[in-house]
Each structure stands twice: as structure tokens, then as C-alpha cells.
Amino acid sequence: GQGVEQPDNLMSVEGTFARVNCTYSTSGFNGLSWYQQREGHAPVFLSYVVLDGLKDSGHFSTFLSRSNGYSYLLLTELQIKDSASYLCAVRMPNYNVLYFGSGTKLTVEP
Amino acid sequence: NAGVIQTPRHKVTGKGQEATLWCEPISGHSAVFWYRQTIVQGLEFLTYFRNQAPIDDSGMPKERFSAQMPNQSHSTLKIQSTQPQDSAVYLCASSLRTGAYEQYFGPGTRLTVL
């Protein structure tokens, strides 16, 4: 199978930052996407990276290291409403199918 | 733009019954994906259509699951002889074209098999 791993839970404090990690070991790679999913709702697209390095998109930034099979999503200036699950997904070549990690539940405390 | 529409939102079936789930992709999107989400397994790919043609069904359980896309405005996922382990949220997603990296997800159908 395709291995995409994420920690189950992460806690952080309002106004600080949180880094959500994702490691992958897949038979192919055509980019990595991050999605946010609130309880009872559908995943919502946040970011897509295919080149190594840090991609700064303001509140959300993403980092990718293809040689290490590693990515993270960095959320800065956290707000309580950032509490949600964050899923990473490896995009496969050929047909661009996504293989998701199990998601990290981020809890932002006051 | 109403987004991806899935019906029903909730479905309860008895063991051994059939369940049909419906998806209406965003108008103009040529790629349609089906996923299944459970607490234990997370979000799993099931099958994928491009311009209504089945492209990849490698994630589908072979014996009881089938998917079709008879026209560009809807796709169906049919589960025959449902089992309790089929209980999950079934998500449909569409994207503008095969190469587009953003998939738009519907709200899902929560299937409960008693």
C-alpha cells in the first residue's frame, strides 16, 4: 500500500504556531496537498507543493523535502477557529489519485 | 456554484441490503473521485472517473462495490449486500481537469449498516 503517516493529535496555544508533520513512502510522487477538515464537514483544500522548500502563503505555510519523504504545514498566529483536522495527501503520477494520511487533530487552546 | 452535491446525507441499511449513493460534481469538472472515510482507516481512495470513463478503481472492494458515471452530471456508488464494516462516510470529489491539484469535496453520505 501507500504509506502516508501523520501524528494523531497536536495541541497549541492561541496566538502561537503549530507545525503539522507528514511523512510518506509511496510508489510515486506528483506533489503533496494539505486539506483542512472540520468535524462533520468535507475536507477543504489549503495548499499544494511539488518542489522542495518552504512555500509561504500567509497564515498557512508548507514545507517539502522529497528526498526525506517529509512535509509539514505551519500555521502561525493561531486562532481558536484553526482547531480542526489537517490531512496531507500524496498525489500519484499518471492519474493524480490522492492517498491521504489519517489526519492530525489540532486543538488550539486559549 | 452549489459545489459538489451528495445524496442522501445519511443512509441506514440492514445487513445484506443494497445501498446506492449519488454524487453531482461541480458543473464543468471532468474528474470525479470517490473516497471512503472511517476513524480507523482514515480517508481511502476508491475509484476515479475522467470525462465519465472509469480510469482507476484500484481502491474498490471488488465483490460488492461498483461505480458508474452515466452522464457528466452525476455518478453513483452502489454497494450490494452491505455489511457492518461498510459503515463509513462516503465522499465524492471533483476537479476541473485531470491535472488540477485541487479537489472539491462534497459533504459526504454517512452510511450505517445495522
Short mmCIF file of C-alpha atoms in Angstrom, two decimals:
data_model
loop_
_atom_site.label_atom_id
_atom_site.label_comp_id
_atom_site.label_asym_id
_atom_site.label_seq_id
_atom_site.Cartn_x
_atom_site.Cartn_y
_atom_site.Cartn_z
CA GLY A 1 0.00 0.00 0.00
CA GLN A 2 0.86 3.65 0.01
CA GLY A 3 2.25 4.89 3.32
CA VAL A 4 1.29 8.40 4.39
CA GLU A 5 1.74 8.99 8.12
CA GLN A 6 0.65 11.77 10.43
CA PRO A 7 0.52 12.12 14.22
CA ASP A 8 -2.98 11.75 15.59
CA ASN A 9 -3.15 14.83 17.77
CA LEU A 10 -1.47 18.18 18.29
CA MET A 11 -2.19 20.90 20.82
CA SER A 12 -1.10 24.51 20.75
CA VAL A 13 -1.99 27.90 22.20
CA GLU A 14 -3.86 30.78 20.62
CA GLY A 15 -1.51 33.38 19.16
CA THR A 16 1.40 30.96 18.76
CA PHE A 17 2.11 28.49 15.98
CA ALA A 18 1.61 24.82 15.18
CA ARG A 19 3.53 22.51 12.85
CA VAL A 20 1.66 19.52 11.47
CA ASN A 21 4.02 16.84 10.21
CA CYS A 22 3.55 14.35 7.40
CA THR A 23 5.88 11.59 6.23
CA TYR A 24 5.29 9.47 3.18
CA SER A 25 6.62 6.40 1.45
CA THR A 26 4.80 5.88 -1.82
CA SER A 27 5.48 4.19 -5.15
CA GLY A 28 5.24 7.51 -6.95
CA PHE A 29 5.01 11.21 -6.24
CA ASN A 30 3.47 14.10 -8.13
CA GLY A 31 3.06 16.61 -5.34
CA LEU A 32 1.57 16.81 -1.88
CA SER A 33 -1.64 18.55 -0.85
CA TRP A 34 -2.91 19.73 2.52
CA TYR A 35 -6.59 19.80 3.43
CA GLN A 36 -8.45 21.12 6.46
CA GLN A 37 -11.43 19.14 7.75
CA ARG A 38 -13.74 20.35 10.47
CA GLU A 39 -15.82 17.85 12.41
CA GLY A 40 -18.72 16.65 10.31
CA HIS A 41 -17.63 18.55 7.22
CA ALA A 42 -15.84 17.79 3.98
CA PRO A 43 -12.10 18.36 3.53
CA VAL A 44 -11.21 21.80 2.17
CA PHE A 45 -8.10 22.38 0.07
CA LEU A 46 -5.37 24.51 1.66
CA SER A 47 -2.14 24.10 -0.25
CA TYR A 48 -0.22 22.09 -2.82
CA VAL A 49 3.57 21.68 -3.04
CA VAL A 50 5.66 19.80 -5.55
CA LEU A 51 9.08 21.46 -5.20
CA ASP A 52 11.41 21.29 -2.20
CA GLY A 53 11.47 24.15 0.23
CA LEU A 54 9.11 26.42 2.08
CA LYS A 55 6.03 27.89 0.43
CA ASP A 56 4.74 30.86 2.41
CA SER A 57 1.03 31.51 1.99
CA GLY A 58 0.48 33.78 4.98
CA HIS A 59 -1.45 32.08 7.76
CA PHE A 60 -0.60 28.68 6.26
CA SER A 61 2.88 27.75 5.01
CA THR A 62 4.05 24.41 3.71
CA PHE A 63 7.44 22.75 3.54
CA LEU A 64 8.51 19.81 1.42
CA SER A 65 11.61 17.63 1.36
CA ARG A 66 11.22 15.00 -1.35
CA SER A 67 14.49 13.25 -0.53
CA ASN A 68 13.27 12.68 3.03
CA GLY A 69 9.65 11.97 2.18
CA TYR A 70 8.60 14.72 4.57
CA SER A 71 6.29 17.70 4.60
CA TYR A 72 4.82 19.98 7.21
CA LEU A 73 2.03 22.51 7.39
CA LEU A 74 2.85 25.53 9.53
CA LEU A 75 0.03 27.60 10.98
CA THR A 76 1.05 30.93 12.50
CA GLU A 77 -0.82 33.35 14.77
CA LEU A 78 -3.17 30.58 15.74
CA GLN A 79 -6.82 31.27 16.38
CA ILE A 80 -9.31 29.09 18.21
CA LYS A 81 -11.10 28.54 14.89
CA ASP A 82 -7.99 26.83 13.49
CA SER A 83 -8.96 23.83 15.61
CA ALA A 84 -9.66 21.13 13.03
CA SER A 85 -8.13 18.06 11.47
CA TYR A 86 -5.40 18.61 8.91
CA LEU A 87 -4.83 15.95 6.28
CA CYS A 88 -1.90 15.56 3.96
CA ALA A 89 -2.31 13.71 0.69
CA VAL A 90 0.29 12.46 -1.75
CA ARG A 91 -0.69 12.92 -5.38
CA MET A 92 0.27 10.00 -7.58
CA PRO A 93 1.58 10.28 -11.12
CA ASN A 94 -0.44 9.23 -14.15
CA TYR A 95 -3.94 9.77 -12.84
CA ASN A 96 -3.33 12.16 -9.94
CA VAL A 97 -5.11 10.00 -7.40
CA LEU A 98 -4.64 11.25 -3.83
CA TYR A 99 -3.51 9.00 -0.98
CA PHE A 100 -4.36 10.58 2.35
CA GLY A 101 -2.81 10.34 5.77
CA SER A 102 -5.16 9.69 8.67
CA GLY A 103 -5.09 13.35 9.66
CA THR A 104 -3.84 15.31 12.66
CA LYS A 105 -6.41 16.77 15.00
CA LEU A 106 -5.19 20.22 16.05
CA THR A 107 -6.62 21.73 19.20
CA VAL A 108 -5.94 25.40 19.80
CA GLU A 109 -6.37 26.42 23.43
CA PRO A 110 -6.94 29.96 24.76
CA ASN B 1 -21.87 27.36 -7.78
CA ALA B 2 -23.53 24.87 -5.47
CA GLY B 3 -20.43 22.79 -5.01
CA VAL B 4 -20.39 19.02 -5.13
CA ILE B 5 -23.76 17.60 -4.15
CA GLN B 6 -24.18 14.23 -2.50
CA THR B 7 -27.41 12.47 -1.66
CA PRO B 8 -28.60 11.16 0.66
CA ARG B 9 -26.66 12.75 3.52
CA HIS B 10 -27.45 9.82 5.78
CA LYS B 11 -28.46 6.27 4.92
CA VAL B 12 -29.21 3.36 7.21
CA THR B 13 -29.43 -0.13 5.77
CA GLY B 14 -29.84 -3.58 7.19
CA LYS B 15 -27.13 -6.16 6.70
CA GLY B 16 -27.47 -7.71 3.24
CA GLN B 17 -29.40 -4.83 1.70
CA GLU B 18 -28.25 -2.69 -1.21
CA ALA B 19 -27.19 0.95 -0.92
CA THR B 20 -26.87 3.44 -3.76
CA LEU B 21 -25.09 6.73 -3.19
CA TRP B 22 -25.34 9.70 -5.57
CA CYS B 23 -22.90 12.43 -6.47
CA GLU B 24 -23.34 15.50 -8.65
CA PRO B 25 -19.95 17.05 -9.44
CA ILE B 26 -19.38 20.73 -9.99
CA SER B 27 -20.52 21.72 -13.48
CA GLY B 28 -17.64 21.66 -15.93
CA HIS B 29 -15.42 19.43 -13.82
CA SER B 30 -14.16 16.48 -15.81
CA ALA B 31 -12.64 14.38 -13.00
CA VAL B 32 -14.74 12.67 -10.30
CA PHE B 33 -13.35 10.75 -7.34
CA TRP B 34 -14.94 8.56 -4.67
CA TYR B 35 -13.40 8.13 -1.22
CA ARG B 36 -14.41 6.37 1.99
CA GLN B 37 -13.61 7.77 5.43
CA THR B 38 -13.60 5.90 8.73
CA ILE B 39 -11.98 6.62 12.06
CA VAL B 40 -9.80 3.52 11.81
CA GLN B 41 -8.70 3.69 8.16
CA GLY B 42 -8.93 7.41 7.53
CA LEU B 43 -9.72 8.69 4.05
CA GLU B 44 -9.27 5.96 1.43
CA PHE B 45 -9.40 6.31 -2.34
CA LEU B 46 -11.97 4.09 -4.02
CA THR B 47 -12.34 4.99 -7.70
CA TYR B 48 -11.89 7.74 -10.28
CA PHE B 49 -13.65 8.84 -13.49
CA ARG B 50 -12.33 11.14 -16.17
CA ASN B 51 -14.82 12.52 -18.71
CA GLN B 52 -17.26 9.86 -17.44
CA ALA B 53 -14.87 7.00 -18.23
CA PRO B 54 -13.65 4.77 -15.37
CA ILE B 55 -9.90 5.26 -15.05
CA ASP B 56 -8.77 3.71 -11.79
CA ASP B 57 -10.79 1.54 -9.42
CA SER B 58 -7.86 0.08 -7.55
CA GLY B 59 -9.31 1.08 -4.18
CA MET B 60 -12.67 -0.55 -4.69
CA PRO B 61 -13.54 -3.78 -2.88
CA LYS B 62 -14.11 -5.96 -5.92
CA GLU B 63 -17.02 -8.16 -4.97
CA ARG B 64 -19.80 -5.89 -3.75
CA PHE B 65 -18.85 -2.36 -4.79
CA SER B 66 -19.46 -0.78 -8.18
CA ALA B 67 -19.42 2.77 -9.50
CA GLN B 68 -20.82 4.33 -12.62
CA MET B 69 -20.96 7.71 -14.27
CA PRO B 70 -23.73 7.58 -16.86
CA ASN B 71 -23.50 11.27 -17.70
CA GLN B 72 -21.36 14.27 -16.83
CA SER B 73 -23.75 15.48 -14.15
CA HIS B 74 -23.84 12.51 -11.83
CA SER B 75 -22.05 9.45 -10.56
CA THR B 76 -23.31 6.59 -8.41
CA LEU B 77 -21.63 4.24 -5.97
CA LYS B 78 -23.53 1.03 -5.37
CA ILE B 79 -22.84 -1.39 -2.55
CA GLN B 80 -24.56 -4.75 -2.77
CA SER B 81 -25.22 -6.96 0.24
CA THR B 82 -23.99 -4.30 2.68
CA GLN B 83 -22.04 -5.43 5.72
CA PRO B 84 -21.42 -3.62 9.03
CA GLN B 85 -17.80 -2.99 8.03
CA ASP B 86 -19.10 -0.90 5.08
CA SER B 87 -20.30 1.71 7.58
CA ALA B 88 -18.40 4.89 6.77
CA VAL B 89 -18.72 8.37 5.31
CA TYR B 90 -18.51 8.15 1.54
CA LEU B 91 -17.09 11.29 -0.03
CA CYS B 92 -17.26 12.36 -3.64
CA ALA B 93 -14.86 14.96 -5.05
CA SER B 94 -14.43 16.63 -8.41
CA SER B 95 -11.70 18.62 -10.06
CA LEU B 96 -11.65 20.85 -13.09
CA ARG B 97 -9.42 18.55 -15.10
CA THR B 98 -7.17 15.58 -14.54
CA GLY B 99 -4.09 17.71 -13.93
CA ALA B 100 -5.74 20.09 -11.49
CA TYR B 101 -4.34 19.67 -8.00
CA GLU B 102 -7.35 20.98 -6.08
CA GLN B 103 -10.17 18.55 -5.45
CA TYR B 104 -13.51 19.88 -4.25
CA PHE B 105 -15.26 17.56 -1.85
CA GLY B 106 -18.96 17.06 -1.29
CA PRO B 107 -20.45 16.87 2.22
CA GLY B 108 -20.45 13.09 2.14
CA THR B 109 -23.01 10.36 2.74
CA ARG B 110 -22.87 8.70 6.14
CA LEU B 111 -23.76 5.04 5.62
CA THR B 112 -24.70 2.99 8.66
CA VAL B 113 -25.18 -0.76 8.22
CA LEU B 114 -27.00 -2.36 11.12
#
